[in-house]
Short mmCIF file of C-alpha atoms in Angstrom, two decimals:
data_model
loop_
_atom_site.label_atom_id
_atom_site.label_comp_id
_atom_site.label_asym_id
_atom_site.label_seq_id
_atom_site.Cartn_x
_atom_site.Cartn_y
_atom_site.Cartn_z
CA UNK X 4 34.71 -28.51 -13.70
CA UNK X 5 33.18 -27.42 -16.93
CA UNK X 6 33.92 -24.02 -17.75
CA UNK X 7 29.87 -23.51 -18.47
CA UNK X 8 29.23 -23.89 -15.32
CA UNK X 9 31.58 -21.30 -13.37
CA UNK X 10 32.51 -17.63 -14.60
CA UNK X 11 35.69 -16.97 -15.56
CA UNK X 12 35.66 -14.50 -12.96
CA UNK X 13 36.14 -15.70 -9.65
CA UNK X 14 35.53 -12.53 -8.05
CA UNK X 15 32.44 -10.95 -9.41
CA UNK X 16 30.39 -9.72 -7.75
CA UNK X 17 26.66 -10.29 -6.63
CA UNK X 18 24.13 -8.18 -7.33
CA UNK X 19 20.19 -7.87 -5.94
CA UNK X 20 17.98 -7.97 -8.58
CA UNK X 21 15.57 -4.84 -9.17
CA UNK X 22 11.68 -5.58 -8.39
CA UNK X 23 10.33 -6.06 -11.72
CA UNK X 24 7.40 -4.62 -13.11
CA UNK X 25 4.76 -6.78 -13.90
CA UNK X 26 1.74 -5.90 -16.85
CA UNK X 27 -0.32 -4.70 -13.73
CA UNK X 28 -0.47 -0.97 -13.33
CA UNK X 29 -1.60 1.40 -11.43
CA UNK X 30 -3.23 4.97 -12.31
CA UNK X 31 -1.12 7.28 -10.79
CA UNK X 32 -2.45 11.04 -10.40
CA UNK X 33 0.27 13.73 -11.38
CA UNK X 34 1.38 15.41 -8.12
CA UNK X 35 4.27 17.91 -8.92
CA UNK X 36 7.37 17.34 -7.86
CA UNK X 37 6.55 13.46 -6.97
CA UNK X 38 8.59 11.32 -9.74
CA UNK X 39 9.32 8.37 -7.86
CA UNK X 40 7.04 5.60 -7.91
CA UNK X 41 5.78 4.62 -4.37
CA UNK X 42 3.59 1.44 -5.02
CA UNK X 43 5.76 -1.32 -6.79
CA UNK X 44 4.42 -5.03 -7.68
CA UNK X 45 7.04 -7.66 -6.83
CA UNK X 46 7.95 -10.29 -8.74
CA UNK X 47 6.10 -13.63 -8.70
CA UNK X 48 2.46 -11.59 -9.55
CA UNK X 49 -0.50 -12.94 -11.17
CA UNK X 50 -3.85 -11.61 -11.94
CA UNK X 51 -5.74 -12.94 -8.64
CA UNK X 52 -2.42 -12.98 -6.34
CA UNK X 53 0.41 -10.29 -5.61
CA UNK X 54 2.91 -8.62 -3.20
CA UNK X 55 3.00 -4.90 -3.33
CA UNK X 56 5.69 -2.97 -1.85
CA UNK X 57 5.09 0.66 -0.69
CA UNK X 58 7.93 3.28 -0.18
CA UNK X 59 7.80 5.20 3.27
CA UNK X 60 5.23 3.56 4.79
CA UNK X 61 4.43 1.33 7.89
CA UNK X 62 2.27 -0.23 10.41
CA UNK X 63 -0.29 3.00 9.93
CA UNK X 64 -1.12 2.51 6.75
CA UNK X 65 -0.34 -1.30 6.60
CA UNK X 66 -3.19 -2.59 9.06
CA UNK X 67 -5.97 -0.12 8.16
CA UNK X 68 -5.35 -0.88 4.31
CA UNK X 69 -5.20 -4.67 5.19
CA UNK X 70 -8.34 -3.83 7.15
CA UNK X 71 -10.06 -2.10 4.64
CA UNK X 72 -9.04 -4.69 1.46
CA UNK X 73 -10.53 -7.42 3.90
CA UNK X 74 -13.88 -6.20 3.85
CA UNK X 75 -14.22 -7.21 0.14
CA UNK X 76 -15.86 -10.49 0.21
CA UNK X 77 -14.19 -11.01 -3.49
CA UNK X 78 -11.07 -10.98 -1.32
CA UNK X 79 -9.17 -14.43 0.24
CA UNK X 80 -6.40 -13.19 2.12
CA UNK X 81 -4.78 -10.13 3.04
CA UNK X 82 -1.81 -9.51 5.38
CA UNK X 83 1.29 -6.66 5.46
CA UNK X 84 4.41 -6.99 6.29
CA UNK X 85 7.41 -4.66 7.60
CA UNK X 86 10.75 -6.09 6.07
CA UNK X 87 12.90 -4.66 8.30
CA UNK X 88 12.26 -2.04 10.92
CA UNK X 89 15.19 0.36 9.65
CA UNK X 90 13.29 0.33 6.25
CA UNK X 91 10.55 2.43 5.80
CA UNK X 92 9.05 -0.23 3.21
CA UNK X 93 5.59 -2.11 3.47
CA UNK X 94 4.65 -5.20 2.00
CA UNK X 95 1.29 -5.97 1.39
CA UNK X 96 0.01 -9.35 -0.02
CA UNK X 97 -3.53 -9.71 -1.78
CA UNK X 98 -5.06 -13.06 -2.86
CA UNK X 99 -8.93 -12.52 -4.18
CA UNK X 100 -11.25 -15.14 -5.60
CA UNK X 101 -11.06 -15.69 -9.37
CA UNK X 102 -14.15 -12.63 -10.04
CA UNK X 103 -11.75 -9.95 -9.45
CA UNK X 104 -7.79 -9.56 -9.38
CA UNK X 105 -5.64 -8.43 -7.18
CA UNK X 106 -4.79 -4.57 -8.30
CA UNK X 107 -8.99 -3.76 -8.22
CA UNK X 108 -8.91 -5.19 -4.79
CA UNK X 109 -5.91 -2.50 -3.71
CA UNK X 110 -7.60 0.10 -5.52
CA UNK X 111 -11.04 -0.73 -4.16
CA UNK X 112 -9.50 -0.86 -0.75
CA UNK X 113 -7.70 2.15 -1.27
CA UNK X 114 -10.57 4.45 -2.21
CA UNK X 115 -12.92 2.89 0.97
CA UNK X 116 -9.73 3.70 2.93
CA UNK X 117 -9.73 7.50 1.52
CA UNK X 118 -13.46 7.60 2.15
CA UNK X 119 -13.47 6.73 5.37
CA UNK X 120 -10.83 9.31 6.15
CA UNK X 121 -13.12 12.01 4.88
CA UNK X 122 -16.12 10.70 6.86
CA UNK X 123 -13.67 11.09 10.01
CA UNK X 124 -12.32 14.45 8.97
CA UNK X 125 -15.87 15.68 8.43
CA UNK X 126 -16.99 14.19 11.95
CA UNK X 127 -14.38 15.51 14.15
CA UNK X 128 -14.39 19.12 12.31
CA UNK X 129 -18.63 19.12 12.34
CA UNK X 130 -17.75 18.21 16.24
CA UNK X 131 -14.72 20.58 16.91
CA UNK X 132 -16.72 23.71 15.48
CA UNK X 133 -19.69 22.96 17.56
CA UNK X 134 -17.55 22.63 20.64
CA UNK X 135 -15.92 25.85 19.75
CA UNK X 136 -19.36 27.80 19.63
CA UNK X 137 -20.16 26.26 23.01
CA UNK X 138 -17.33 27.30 24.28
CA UNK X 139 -17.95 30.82 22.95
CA UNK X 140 -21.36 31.17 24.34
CA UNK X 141 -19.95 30.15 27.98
CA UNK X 142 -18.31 32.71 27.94
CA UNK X 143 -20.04 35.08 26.86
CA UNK X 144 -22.77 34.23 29.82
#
């Protein structure tokens, strides 16, 4: 066989390639003591399609992101993913339309994620305290 073809050493070892960073970034706000980077692209991304792959998260945040990113009519397809159950990585996969790309989309989807978190937060504490003073005025009677 050519030598070309074939290292000249027969037992080297293989390797999994790092994810590699594509052009698309992401604004990420300084949070002390947080170096790491917890939202990676995966290889293979272009402007209107990628795979993103979060760090310790799973189905919680994985189906009400999806949900969330799917109420963008600029968006085709979304879906998640859960490589392996020992992992705590998520995949999520964005395809939009050609009028927006595929990081807005997970930002956009993001941010109407975070917002309706507050709206929730602000319900059930608007609810809790008026339970609360209820409460208080049963028994005082």
């Amino acid at each position: 066989m050519p030598a070309s073809v074939h290292s000249q050493d027969p037992d080297q070892s293989m390797m999994d390639a790092a994810p590699q960073e594509q052009d698309l970034q992401f604004e990420q706000e300084e949070v002390p003591g947080m170096e790491e980077k917890r939202i990676v692209v995966l290889p293979g991304a272009t402007e209107t399609a990628a795979s993103f792959q979060f760090e310790g998260e799973g189905h919680t945040l994985g189906n009400a992101l999806r949900y969330a990113i799917m109420k963008n009519p600029q968006v085709e397809f979304c879906g998640y993913t859960i490589p392996h159950p020992s992992e705590t990585k998520m995949n999520l996969r964005i395809q939009t339309y050609d009028t927006t790309n595929a990081v807005e989309a997970l930002e956009k989807g993001l941010d109407t994620l975070m917002e309706l978190c507050d709206v929730v937060s602000d319900k059930f504490t608007v609810s809790r305290d008026a339970f609360n003073a209820a409460d208080a005025d049963k028994m005082r009677s």
